[in-house]
Each structure stands twice: as C-alpha cells, then as structure tokens.
mmCIF file of C-alpha atoms in Angstrom:
data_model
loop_
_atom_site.group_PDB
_atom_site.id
_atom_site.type_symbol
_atom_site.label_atom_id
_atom_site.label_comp_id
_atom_site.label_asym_id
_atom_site.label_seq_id
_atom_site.Cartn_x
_atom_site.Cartn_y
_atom_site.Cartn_z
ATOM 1 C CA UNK A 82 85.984 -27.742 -63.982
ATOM 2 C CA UNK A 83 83.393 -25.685 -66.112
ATOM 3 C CA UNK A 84 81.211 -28.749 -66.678
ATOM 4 C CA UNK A 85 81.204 -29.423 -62.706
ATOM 5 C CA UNK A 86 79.692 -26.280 -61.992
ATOM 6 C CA UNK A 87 76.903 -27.257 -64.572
ATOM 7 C CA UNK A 88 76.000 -31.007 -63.177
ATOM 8 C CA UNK A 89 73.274 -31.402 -60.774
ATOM 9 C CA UNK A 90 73.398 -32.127 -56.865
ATOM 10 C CA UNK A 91 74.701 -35.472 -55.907
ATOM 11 C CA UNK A 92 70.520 -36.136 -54.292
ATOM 12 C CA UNK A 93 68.877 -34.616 -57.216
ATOM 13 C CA UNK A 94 66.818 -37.587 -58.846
ATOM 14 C CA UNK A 95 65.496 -37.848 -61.954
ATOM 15 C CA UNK A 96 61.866 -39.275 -62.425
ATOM 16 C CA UNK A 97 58.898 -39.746 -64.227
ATOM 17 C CA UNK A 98 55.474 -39.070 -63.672
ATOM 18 C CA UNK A 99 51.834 -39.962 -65.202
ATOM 19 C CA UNK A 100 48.266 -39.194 -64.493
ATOM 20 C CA UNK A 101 45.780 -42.291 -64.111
ATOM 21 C CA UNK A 102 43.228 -41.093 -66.761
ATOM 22 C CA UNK A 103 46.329 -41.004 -69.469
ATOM 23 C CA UNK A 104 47.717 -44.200 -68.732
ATOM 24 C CA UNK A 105 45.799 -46.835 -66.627
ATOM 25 C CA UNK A 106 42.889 -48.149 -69.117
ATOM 26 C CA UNK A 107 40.228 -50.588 -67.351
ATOM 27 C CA UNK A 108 38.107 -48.107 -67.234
ATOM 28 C CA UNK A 109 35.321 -50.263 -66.031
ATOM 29 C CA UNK A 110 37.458 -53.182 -64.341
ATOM 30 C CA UNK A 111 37.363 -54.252 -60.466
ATOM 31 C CA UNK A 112 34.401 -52.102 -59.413
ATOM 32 C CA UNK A 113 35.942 -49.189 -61.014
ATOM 33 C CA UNK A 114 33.092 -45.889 -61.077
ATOM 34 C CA UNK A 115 32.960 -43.701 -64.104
ATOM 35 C CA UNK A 116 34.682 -40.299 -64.126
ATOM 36 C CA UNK A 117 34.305 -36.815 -65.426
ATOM 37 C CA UNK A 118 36.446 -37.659 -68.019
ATOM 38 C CA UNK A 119 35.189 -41.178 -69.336
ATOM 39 C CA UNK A 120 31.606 -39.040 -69.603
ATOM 40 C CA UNK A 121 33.780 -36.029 -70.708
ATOM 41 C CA UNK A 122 35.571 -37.687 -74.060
ATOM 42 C CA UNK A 123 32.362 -39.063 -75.324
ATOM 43 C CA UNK A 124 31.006 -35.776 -76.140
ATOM 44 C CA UNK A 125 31.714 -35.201 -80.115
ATOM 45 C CA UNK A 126 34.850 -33.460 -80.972
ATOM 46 C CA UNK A 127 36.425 -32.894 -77.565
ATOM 47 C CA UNK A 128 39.075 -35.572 -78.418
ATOM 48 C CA UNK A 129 41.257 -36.002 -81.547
ATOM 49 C CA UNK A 130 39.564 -38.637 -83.620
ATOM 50 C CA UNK A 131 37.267 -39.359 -80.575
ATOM 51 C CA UNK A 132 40.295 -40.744 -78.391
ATOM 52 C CA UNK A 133 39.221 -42.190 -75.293
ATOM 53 C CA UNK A 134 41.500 -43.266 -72.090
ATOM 54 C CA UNK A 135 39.674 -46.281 -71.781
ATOM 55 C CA UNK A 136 42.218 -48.810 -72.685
ATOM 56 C CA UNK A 137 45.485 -45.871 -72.877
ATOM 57 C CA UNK A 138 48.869 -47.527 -72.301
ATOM 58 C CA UNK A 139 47.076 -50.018 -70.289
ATOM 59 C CA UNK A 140 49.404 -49.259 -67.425
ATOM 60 C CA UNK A 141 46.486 -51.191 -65.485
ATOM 61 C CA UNK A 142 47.728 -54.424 -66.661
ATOM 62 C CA UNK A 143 50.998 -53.878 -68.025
ATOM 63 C CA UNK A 144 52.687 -51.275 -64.330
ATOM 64 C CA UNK A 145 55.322 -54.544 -63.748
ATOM 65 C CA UNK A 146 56.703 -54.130 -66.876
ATOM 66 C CA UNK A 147 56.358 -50.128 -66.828
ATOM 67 C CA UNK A 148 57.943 -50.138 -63.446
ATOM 68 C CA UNK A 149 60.982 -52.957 -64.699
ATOM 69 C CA UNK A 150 61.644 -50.320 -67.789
ATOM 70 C CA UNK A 151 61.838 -46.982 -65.206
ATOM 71 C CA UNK A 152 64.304 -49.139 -62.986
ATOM 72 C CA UNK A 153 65.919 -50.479 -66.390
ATOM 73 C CA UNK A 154 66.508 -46.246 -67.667
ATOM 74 C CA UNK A 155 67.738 -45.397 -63.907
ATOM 75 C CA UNK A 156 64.582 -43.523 -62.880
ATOM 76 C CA UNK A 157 64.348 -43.070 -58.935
ATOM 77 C CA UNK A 158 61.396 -41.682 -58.507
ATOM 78 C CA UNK A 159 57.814 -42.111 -59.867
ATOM 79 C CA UNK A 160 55.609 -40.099 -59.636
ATOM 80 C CA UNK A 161 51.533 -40.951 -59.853
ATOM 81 C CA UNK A 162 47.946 -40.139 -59.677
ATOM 82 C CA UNK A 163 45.495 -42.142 -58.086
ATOM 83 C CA UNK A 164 41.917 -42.753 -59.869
ATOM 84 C CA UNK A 165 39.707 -41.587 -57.310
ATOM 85 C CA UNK A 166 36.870 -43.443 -58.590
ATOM 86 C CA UNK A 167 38.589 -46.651 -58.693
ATOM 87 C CA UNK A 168 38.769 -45.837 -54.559
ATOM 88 C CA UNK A 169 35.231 -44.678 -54.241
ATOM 89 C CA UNK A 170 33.458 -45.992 -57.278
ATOM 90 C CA UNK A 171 30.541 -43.358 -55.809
ATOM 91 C CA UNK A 172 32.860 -40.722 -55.002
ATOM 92 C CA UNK A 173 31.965 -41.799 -51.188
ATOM 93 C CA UNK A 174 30.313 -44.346 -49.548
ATOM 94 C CA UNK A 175 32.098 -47.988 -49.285
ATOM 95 C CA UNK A 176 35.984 -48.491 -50.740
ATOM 96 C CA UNK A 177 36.519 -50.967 -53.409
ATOM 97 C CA UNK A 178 39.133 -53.008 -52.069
ATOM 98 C CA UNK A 179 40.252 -53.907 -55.497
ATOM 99 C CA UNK A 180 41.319 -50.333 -56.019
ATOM 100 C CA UNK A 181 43.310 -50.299 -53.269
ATOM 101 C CA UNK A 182 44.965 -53.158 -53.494
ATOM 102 C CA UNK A 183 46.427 -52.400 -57.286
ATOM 103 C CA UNK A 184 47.778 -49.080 -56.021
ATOM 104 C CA UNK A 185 49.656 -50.712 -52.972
ATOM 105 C CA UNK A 186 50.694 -53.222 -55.934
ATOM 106 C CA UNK A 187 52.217 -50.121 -57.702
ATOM 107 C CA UNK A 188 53.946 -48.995 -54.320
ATOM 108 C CA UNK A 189 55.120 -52.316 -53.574
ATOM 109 C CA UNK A 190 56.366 -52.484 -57.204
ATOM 110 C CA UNK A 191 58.312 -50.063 -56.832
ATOM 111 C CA UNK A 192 59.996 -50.236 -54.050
ATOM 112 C CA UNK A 193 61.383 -53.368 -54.850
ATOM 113 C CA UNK A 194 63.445 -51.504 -57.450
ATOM 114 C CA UNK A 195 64.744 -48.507 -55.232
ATOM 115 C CA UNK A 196 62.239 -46.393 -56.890
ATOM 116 C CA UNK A 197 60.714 -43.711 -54.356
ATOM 117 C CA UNK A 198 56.452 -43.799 -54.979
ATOM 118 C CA UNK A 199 55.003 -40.410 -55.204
ATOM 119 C CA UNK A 200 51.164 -40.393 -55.199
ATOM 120 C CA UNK A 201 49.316 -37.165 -56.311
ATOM 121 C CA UNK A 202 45.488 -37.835 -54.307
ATOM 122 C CA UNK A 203 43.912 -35.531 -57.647
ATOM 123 C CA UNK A 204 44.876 -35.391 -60.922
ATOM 124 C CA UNK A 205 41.554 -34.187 -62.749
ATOM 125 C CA UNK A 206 39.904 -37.583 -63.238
ATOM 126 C CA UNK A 207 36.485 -37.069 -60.818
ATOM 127 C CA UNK A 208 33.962 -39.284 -59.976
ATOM 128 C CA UNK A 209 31.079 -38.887 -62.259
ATOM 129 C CA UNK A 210 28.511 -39.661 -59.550
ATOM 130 C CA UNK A 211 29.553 -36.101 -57.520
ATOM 131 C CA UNK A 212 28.964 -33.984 -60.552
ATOM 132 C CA UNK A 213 25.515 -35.659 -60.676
ATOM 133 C CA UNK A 214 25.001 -35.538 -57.232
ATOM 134 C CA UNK A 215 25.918 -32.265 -56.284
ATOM 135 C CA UNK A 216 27.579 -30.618 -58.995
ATOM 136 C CA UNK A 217 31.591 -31.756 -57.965
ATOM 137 C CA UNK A 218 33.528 -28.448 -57.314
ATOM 138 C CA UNK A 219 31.052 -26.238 -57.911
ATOM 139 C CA UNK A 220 29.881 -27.387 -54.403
ATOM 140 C CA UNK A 221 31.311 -26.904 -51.314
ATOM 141 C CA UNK A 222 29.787 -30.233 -50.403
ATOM 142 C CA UNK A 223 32.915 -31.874 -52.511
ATOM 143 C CA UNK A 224 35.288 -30.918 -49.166
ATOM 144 C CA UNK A 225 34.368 -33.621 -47.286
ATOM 145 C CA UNK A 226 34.163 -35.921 -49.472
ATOM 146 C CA UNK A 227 37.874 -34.719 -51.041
ATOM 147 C CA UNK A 228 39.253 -34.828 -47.484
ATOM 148 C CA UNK A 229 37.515 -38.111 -46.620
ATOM 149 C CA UNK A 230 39.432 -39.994 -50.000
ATOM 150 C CA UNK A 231 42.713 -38.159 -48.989
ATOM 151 C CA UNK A 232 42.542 -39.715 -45.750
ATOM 152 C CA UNK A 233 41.586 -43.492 -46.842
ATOM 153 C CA UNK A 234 44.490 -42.916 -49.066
ATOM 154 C CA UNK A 235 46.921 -42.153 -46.184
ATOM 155 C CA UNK A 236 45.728 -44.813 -43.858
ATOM 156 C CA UNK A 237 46.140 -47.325 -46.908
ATOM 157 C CA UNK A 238 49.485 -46.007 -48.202
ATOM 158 C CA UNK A 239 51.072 -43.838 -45.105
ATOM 159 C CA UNK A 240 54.069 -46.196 -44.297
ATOM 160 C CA UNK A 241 55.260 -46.540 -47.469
ATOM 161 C CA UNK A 242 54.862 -43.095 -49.168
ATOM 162 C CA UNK A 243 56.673 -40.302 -48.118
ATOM 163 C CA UNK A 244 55.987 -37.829 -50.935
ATOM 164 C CA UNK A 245 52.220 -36.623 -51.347
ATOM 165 C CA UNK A 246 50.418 -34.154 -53.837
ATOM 166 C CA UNK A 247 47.134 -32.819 -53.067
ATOM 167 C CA UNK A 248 46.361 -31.265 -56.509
ATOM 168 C CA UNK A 249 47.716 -31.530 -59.883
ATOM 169 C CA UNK A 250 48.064 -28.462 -61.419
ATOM 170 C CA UNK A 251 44.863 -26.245 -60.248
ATOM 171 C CA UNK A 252 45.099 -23.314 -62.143
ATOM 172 C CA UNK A 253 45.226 -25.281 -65.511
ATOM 173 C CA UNK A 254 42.140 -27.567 -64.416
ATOM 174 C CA UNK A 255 40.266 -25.348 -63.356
ATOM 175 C CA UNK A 256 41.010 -22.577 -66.076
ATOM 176 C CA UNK A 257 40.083 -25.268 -68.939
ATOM 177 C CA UNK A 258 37.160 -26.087 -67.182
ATOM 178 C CA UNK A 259 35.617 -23.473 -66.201
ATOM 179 C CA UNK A 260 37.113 -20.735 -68.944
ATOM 180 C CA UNK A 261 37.965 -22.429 -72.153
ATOM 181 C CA UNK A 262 35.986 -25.434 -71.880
ATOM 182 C CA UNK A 263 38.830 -27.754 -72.929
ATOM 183 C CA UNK A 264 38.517 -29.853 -69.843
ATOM 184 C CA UNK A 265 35.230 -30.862 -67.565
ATOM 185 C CA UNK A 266 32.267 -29.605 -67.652
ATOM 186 C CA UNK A 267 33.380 -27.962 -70.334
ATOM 187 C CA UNK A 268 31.971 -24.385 -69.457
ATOM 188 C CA UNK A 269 33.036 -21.342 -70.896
ATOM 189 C CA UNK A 270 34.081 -17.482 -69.961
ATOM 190 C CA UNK A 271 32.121 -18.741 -66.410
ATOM 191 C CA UNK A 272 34.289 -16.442 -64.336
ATOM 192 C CA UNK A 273 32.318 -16.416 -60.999
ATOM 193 C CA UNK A 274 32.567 -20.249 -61.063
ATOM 194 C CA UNK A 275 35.555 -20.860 -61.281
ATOM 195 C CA UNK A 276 36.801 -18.690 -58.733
ATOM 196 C CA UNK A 277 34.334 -20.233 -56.817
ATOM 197 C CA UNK A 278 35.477 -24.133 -57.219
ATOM 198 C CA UNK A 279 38.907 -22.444 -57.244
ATOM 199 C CA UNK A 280 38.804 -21.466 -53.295
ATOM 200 C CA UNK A 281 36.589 -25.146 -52.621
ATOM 201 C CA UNK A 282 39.910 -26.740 -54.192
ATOM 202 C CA UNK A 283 42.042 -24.742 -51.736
ATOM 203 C CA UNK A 284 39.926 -25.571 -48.922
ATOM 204 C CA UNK A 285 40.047 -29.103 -50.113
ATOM 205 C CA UNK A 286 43.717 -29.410 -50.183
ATOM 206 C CA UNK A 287 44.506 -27.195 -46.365
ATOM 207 C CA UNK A 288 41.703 -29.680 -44.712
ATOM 208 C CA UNK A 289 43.804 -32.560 -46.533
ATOM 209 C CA UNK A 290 47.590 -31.400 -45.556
ATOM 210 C CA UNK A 291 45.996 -31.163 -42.205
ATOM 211 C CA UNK A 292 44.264 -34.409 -41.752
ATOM 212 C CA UNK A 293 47.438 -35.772 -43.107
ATOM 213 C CA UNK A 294 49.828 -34.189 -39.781
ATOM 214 C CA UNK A 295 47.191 -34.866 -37.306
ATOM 215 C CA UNK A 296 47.079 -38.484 -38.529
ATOM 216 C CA UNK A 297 50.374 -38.540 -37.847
ATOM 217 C CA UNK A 298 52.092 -38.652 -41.308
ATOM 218 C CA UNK A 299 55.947 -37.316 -41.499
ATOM 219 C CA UNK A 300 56.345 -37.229 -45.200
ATOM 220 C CA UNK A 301 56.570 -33.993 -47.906
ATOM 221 C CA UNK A 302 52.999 -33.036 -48.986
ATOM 222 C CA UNK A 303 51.921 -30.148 -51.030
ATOM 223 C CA UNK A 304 50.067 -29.171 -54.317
ATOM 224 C CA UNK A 305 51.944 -29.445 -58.018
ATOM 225 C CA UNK A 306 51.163 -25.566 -59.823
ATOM 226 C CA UNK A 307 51.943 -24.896 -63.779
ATOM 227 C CA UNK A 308 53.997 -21.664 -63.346
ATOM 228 C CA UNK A 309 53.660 -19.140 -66.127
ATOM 229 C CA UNK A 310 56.639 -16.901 -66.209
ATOM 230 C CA UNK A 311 55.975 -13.650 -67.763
ATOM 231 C CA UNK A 312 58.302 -10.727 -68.641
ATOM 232 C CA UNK A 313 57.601 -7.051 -69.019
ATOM 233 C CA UNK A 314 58.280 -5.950 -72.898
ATOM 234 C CA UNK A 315 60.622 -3.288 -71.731
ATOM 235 C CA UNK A 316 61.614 -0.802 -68.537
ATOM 236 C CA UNK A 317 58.775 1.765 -68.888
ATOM 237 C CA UNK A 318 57.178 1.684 -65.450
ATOM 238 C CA UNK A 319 53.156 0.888 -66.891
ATOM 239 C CA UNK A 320 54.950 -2.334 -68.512
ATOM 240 C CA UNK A 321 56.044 -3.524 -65.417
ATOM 241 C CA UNK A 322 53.502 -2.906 -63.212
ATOM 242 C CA UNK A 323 51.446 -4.818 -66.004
ATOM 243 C CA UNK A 324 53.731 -7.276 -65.985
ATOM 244 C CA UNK A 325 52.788 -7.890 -61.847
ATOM 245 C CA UNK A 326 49.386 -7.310 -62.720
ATOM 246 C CA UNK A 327 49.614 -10.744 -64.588
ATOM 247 C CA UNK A 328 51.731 -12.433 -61.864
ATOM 248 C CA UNK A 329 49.111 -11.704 -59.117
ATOM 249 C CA UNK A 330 46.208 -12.822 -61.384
ATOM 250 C CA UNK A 331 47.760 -15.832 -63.133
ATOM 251 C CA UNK A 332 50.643 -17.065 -60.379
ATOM 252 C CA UNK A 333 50.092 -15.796 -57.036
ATOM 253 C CA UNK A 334 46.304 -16.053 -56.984
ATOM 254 C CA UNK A 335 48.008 -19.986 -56.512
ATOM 255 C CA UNK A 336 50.696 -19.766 -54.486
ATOM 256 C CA UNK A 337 49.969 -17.137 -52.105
ATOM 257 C CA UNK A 338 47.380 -19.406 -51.135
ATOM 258 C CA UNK A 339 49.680 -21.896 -51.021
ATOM 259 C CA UNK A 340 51.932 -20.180 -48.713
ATOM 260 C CA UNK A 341 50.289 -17.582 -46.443
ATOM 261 C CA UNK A 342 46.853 -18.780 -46.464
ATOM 262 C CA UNK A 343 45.246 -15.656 -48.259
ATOM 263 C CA UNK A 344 44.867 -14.437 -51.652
ATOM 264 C CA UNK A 345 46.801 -11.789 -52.965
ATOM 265 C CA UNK A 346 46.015 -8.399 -52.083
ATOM 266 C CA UNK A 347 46.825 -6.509 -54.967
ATOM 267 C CA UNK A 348 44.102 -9.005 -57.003
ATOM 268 C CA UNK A 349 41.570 -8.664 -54.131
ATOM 269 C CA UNK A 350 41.948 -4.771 -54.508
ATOM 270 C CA UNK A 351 41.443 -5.074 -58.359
ATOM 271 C CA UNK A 352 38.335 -7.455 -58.009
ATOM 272 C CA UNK A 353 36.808 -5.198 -55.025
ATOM 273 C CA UNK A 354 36.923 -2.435 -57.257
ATOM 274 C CA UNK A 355 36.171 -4.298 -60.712
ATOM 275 C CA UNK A 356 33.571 -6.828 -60.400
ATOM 276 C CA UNK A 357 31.522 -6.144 -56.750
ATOM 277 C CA UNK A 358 31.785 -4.976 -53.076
ATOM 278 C CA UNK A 359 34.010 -6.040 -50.357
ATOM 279 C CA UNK A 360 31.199 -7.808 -48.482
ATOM 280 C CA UNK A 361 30.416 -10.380 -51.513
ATOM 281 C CA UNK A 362 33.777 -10.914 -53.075
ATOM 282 C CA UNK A 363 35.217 -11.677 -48.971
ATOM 283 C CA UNK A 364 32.132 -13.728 -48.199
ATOM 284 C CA UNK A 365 32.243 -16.019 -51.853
ATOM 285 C CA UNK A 366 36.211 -15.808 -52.092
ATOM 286 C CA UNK A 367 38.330 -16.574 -48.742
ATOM 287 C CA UNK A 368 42.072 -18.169 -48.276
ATOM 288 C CA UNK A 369 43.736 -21.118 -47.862
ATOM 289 C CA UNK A 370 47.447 -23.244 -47.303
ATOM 290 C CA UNK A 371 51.684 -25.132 -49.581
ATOM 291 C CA UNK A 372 53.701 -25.558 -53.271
ATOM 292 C CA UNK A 373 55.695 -27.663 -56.600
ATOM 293 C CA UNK A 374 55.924 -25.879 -59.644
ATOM 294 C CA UNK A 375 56.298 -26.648 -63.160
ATOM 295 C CA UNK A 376 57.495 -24.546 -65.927
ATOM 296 C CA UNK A 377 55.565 -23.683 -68.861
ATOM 297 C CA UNK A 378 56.023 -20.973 -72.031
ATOM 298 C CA UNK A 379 56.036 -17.538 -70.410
ATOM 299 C CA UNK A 380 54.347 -14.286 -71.099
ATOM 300 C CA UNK A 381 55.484 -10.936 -72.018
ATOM 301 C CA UNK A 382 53.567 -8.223 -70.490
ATOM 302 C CA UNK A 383 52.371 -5.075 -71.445
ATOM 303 C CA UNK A 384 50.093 -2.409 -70.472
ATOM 304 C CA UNK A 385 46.977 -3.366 -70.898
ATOM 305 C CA UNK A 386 43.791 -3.424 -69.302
ATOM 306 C CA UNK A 387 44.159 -7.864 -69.061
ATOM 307 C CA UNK A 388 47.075 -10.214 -69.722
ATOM 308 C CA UNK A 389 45.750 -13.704 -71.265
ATOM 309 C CA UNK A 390 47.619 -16.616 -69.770
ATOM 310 C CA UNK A 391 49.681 -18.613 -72.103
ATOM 311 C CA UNK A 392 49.582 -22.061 -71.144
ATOM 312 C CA UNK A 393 51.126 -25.592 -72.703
ATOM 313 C CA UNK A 394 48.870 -27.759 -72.070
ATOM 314 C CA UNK A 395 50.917 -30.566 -73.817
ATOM 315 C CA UNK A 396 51.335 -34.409 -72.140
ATOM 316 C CA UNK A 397 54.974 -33.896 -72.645
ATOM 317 C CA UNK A 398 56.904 -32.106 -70.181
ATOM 318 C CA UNK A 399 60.728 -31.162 -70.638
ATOM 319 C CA UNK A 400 63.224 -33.762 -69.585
ATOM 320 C CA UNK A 401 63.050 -33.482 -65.964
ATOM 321 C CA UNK A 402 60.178 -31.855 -63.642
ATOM 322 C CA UNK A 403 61.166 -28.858 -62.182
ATOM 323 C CA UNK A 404 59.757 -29.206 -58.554
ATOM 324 C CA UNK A 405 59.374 -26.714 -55.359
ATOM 325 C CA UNK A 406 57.616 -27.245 -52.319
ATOM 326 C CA UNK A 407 57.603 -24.351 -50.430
ATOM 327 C CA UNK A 408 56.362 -26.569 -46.911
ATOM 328 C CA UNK A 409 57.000 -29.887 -48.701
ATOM 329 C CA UNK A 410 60.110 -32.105 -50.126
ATOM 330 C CA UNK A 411 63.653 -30.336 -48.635
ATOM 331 C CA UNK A 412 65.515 -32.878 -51.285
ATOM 332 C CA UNK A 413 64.591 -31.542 -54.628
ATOM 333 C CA UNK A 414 66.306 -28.033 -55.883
ATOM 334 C CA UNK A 415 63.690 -25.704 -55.362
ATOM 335 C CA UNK A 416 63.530 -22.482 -57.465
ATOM 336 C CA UNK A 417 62.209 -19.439 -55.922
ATOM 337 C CA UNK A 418 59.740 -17.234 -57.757
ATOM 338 C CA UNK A 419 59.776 -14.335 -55.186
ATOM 339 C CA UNK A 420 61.784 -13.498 -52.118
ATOM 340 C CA UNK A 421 59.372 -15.253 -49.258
ATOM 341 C CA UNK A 422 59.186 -16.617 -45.959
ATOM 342 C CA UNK A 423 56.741 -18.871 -45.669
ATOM 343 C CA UNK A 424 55.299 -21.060 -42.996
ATOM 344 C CA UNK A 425 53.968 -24.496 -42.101
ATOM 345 C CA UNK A 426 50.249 -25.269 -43.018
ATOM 346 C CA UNK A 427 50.066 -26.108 -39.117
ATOM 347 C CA UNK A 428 50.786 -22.611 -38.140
ATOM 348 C CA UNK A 429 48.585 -21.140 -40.911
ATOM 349 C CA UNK A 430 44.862 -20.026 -39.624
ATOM 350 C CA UNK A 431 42.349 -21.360 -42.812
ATOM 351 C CA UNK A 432 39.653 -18.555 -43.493
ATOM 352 C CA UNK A 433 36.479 -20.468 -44.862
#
C-alpha cells in the first residue's frame, strides 16, 4: 500500500533524449553545412583532448539500431534535436532534401516501435554561415531566419509529431556563451550581449509557437529550461528576499517570459536602477511567450549584493527528465515552481 503511493501515473512514460551535435557524426555528409560548434571545438583547449562531434556515437548511421535498443529497454518516448544546418546547410536559402529525409527516417523509425518522436527545432548546434553573415543571435536578423527553419520543420514533420521544443535549455546556452565562454562564441563577462541575444531567442521561439497554431498544428510545443532551485540559508528576512533576488535573475528572467510574455518586474526594477534608464533598458530588452523544466544542483542564498548560478552542465541527466509545459504537453506530471495562472501564447500580446 506504501509502495503504491510512491509509483508513478499509469501515462507517465519514461524516455530518452539526445542533442544532434552529441550524437549524430557526419558532420560533413549529404550536403550537411558547418556549425558553431564543428568551428567551435577546433579552437585549442575548448574540448578534453581536442574531442570533436564529428563522428560521436554515429547515431547518423547507426539510429535503426539506437531506436531497436530504446524499444528493446521499454523507452516510449524519444526525445531529439534536429541539426539545423543539415536543413539549411546556409542557415537559409534552399533545403537539403537529404536532411530531411533522415529525420523523417528517425520519425518513421520510431513509430514503428510505439515510440512517441519528440523533436526539439534548437539545441545549440548553429549554422556557421549566420555567425559569419550577421553575427547569429547577436542579430535580430536571426528571427526570421529561426522562424523560417521552424516552419519547414513543421510542414515536413507536422502529421507525425505531436510534441515540439523550440529551445533547449536557453539560459545555459546563452549563459556559457556569452558569460563563461564555455560554449559559442566563446565570449566572456559580455553582459549587454547576452541579454540582448537572450530577448532575440524569446522572440524567436513566440514567432515560432505562433507560426506553428496558425499553420494549423494541434500538438504540445514549448521551450525545455534548466531550473536552478535555490534555498535561503536560514529565516532572517535579507536571506530570503536574497534568495528571490536569485530566482528572478536566474529562473524567472526564463519563465516569466515563457508564461506572461514580459520579464520580471522585480529584475527590470533592479536593472533600471543598476545598469541605465528606463528608456534604453525597455527599448534593448522587451518580452516574450511557454515552458519544460529540468532540474539541476540548487543554490543556497544569502544576502548579498549577487547570487552566482550554479549550474551542471553534465551530458548525463538523472534517470528520467523531469518535464513541465506550462501551455504545452497535459500528459507528463508537471511540477510547479510558483503558484501561476498562465495563458496560451495565442492570447499573449508579444512586445518587440
């Protein structure tokens, strides 16, 4: 009786997932274009022992088998990225057929096992041929082309995928790109940047959820985030108001986004006050749209005048992914992080 009350709901189902930089290989097969990344692990001592994903698990040749071994361990879902510039070897321009037609081989794949496809549209791999052009997300020229991909992707793959993820992970892309320097371009402490490509990523993913209704798709879609729980270090009032102090800066700069469409306005107050006026921050720094969250190590909190993030960026997640979509998937257990209504990115009004 003890143990029922522990097992999970009779629809939960367990999955896997994988990014295409970390597992496909063919790098340069089928009219494949180079990415960020392939550019990105050739610079000296960015990778351990000068690792590249060129070859990886080879998932590119070898997804019957990897697919045969998920439906051999019970797996019902799995969970995807798809290599933008093996879609748009230029980023834009004409589609390489041959891209398309070996993620609809993935699909197919797996639905002949009873295994639900779940594509993420962005998971950090970029074509290299953006940055050149235009600088990627630095510019807000990367939009359209963002939206345009999304949308070849949901004509392509619309009748047979029902679950959709704009983004993989934001904060922790953009914060090792733009802050640490772990990730592409590798820049560091550039904080007006990356708040910058931080709202053209929003933008990028409201235009997308949108395109994706008005071309007339019924499935979940929403953006993955790596929640960092944090905890005040004890009851004294300045440690918990630190403690929310992190949570709008490192959580709900995210999700409220996500959800309502604006930033949140505690942070706006502190960044009015801290780092310019009104009129630049609200003309560089607007609002946007959904929301699937993964656990990583929290954060105690204590007063302080900042709260460094603690993040895991490990390839290993814990045994199952802890998912919630706030306007997305109604059949995973979600896990609420604060006491919201939210509503549908339809009914939201996008500030640019």
């Amino acid at each position: 009786e003890r143990m029922a009350k522990y097992q999970f709901p009779s629809d939960f189902e367990f999955g896997t997932a994988t990014a295409s930089y970390q597992i496909e290989g063919g790098w340069r097969e089928d009219g494949k274009g180079i990415t960020n990344w392939d550019q990105f692990v050739r610079i000296p001592g960015k990778t351990y022992k000068a690792t590249t994903g060129d070859v990886a698990v080879d998932h590119y040749h070898r997804y019957k088998e990897d697919i045969a071994l998920m439906a051999e361990m019970g797996l019902k879902t799995y969970r995807f990225s798809v290599s933008w510039a093996r879609i748009y070897p230029e980023g834009r321009g004409e589609v390489n057929s041959k891209g398309i037609e070996f993620y609809e081989n993935i699909i197919d794949e797996c639905l002949k096992y009873g295994i639900e496809p779940m594509v993420t549209i962005y998971h950090w791999d970029l074509p290299q041929a953006l940055v050149d052009l235009y600088g990627g997300w630095e510019s807000e020229e990367i939009i359209e082309d963002y939206v345009n991909y999304a949308k070849t992707l949901f004509k392509a793959y619309g009748s047979k995928v029902k679950y959709w993820i704009t983004f993989n992970e934001q904060n922790i892309f953009t914060s090792l790109g733009w802050l640490t320097a772990q990730h592409p371009p590798g820049k560091f402490d550039d904080q007006k940047t990356f708040y910058q490509v931080n709202h053209h990523v929003f933008m990028a993913h409201a235009k997308a959820v949108l395109a994706y209704r008005e071309m007339g798709g019924t499935g979940k879609i929403g953006a993955s985030f790596a929640y960092t729980p944090s905890y005040a270090l004890d009851c004294k009032p300045e440690n918990v108001m630190s403690k929310h102090d992190y949570d709008e800066l490192k959580n709900f700069w995210w999700m409220d986004v996500y959800a309502y469409g604006r930033y949140p306005k505690a942070a706006m107050n502190y960044f009015l006050f801290d780092k310019g006026s009104e009129k630049d921050w609200a003309k560089e720094y607007g609002g946007t749209s959904s929301v699937e969250t993964f656990g990583y190590s929290g954060t105690s909190s204590s007063d302080s005048t900042s709260s460094s993030s603690s993040y895991s960026t490990s390839s290993t997640r814990s045994s199952y992914q802890q998912e919630s979509y706030s306007t997305t998937s109604s059949r995973h257990t979600t896990y609420s992080t604060r006491s919201t209504t939210t509503r549908s990115t339809e009914e939201r009004v996008t500030e640019s």
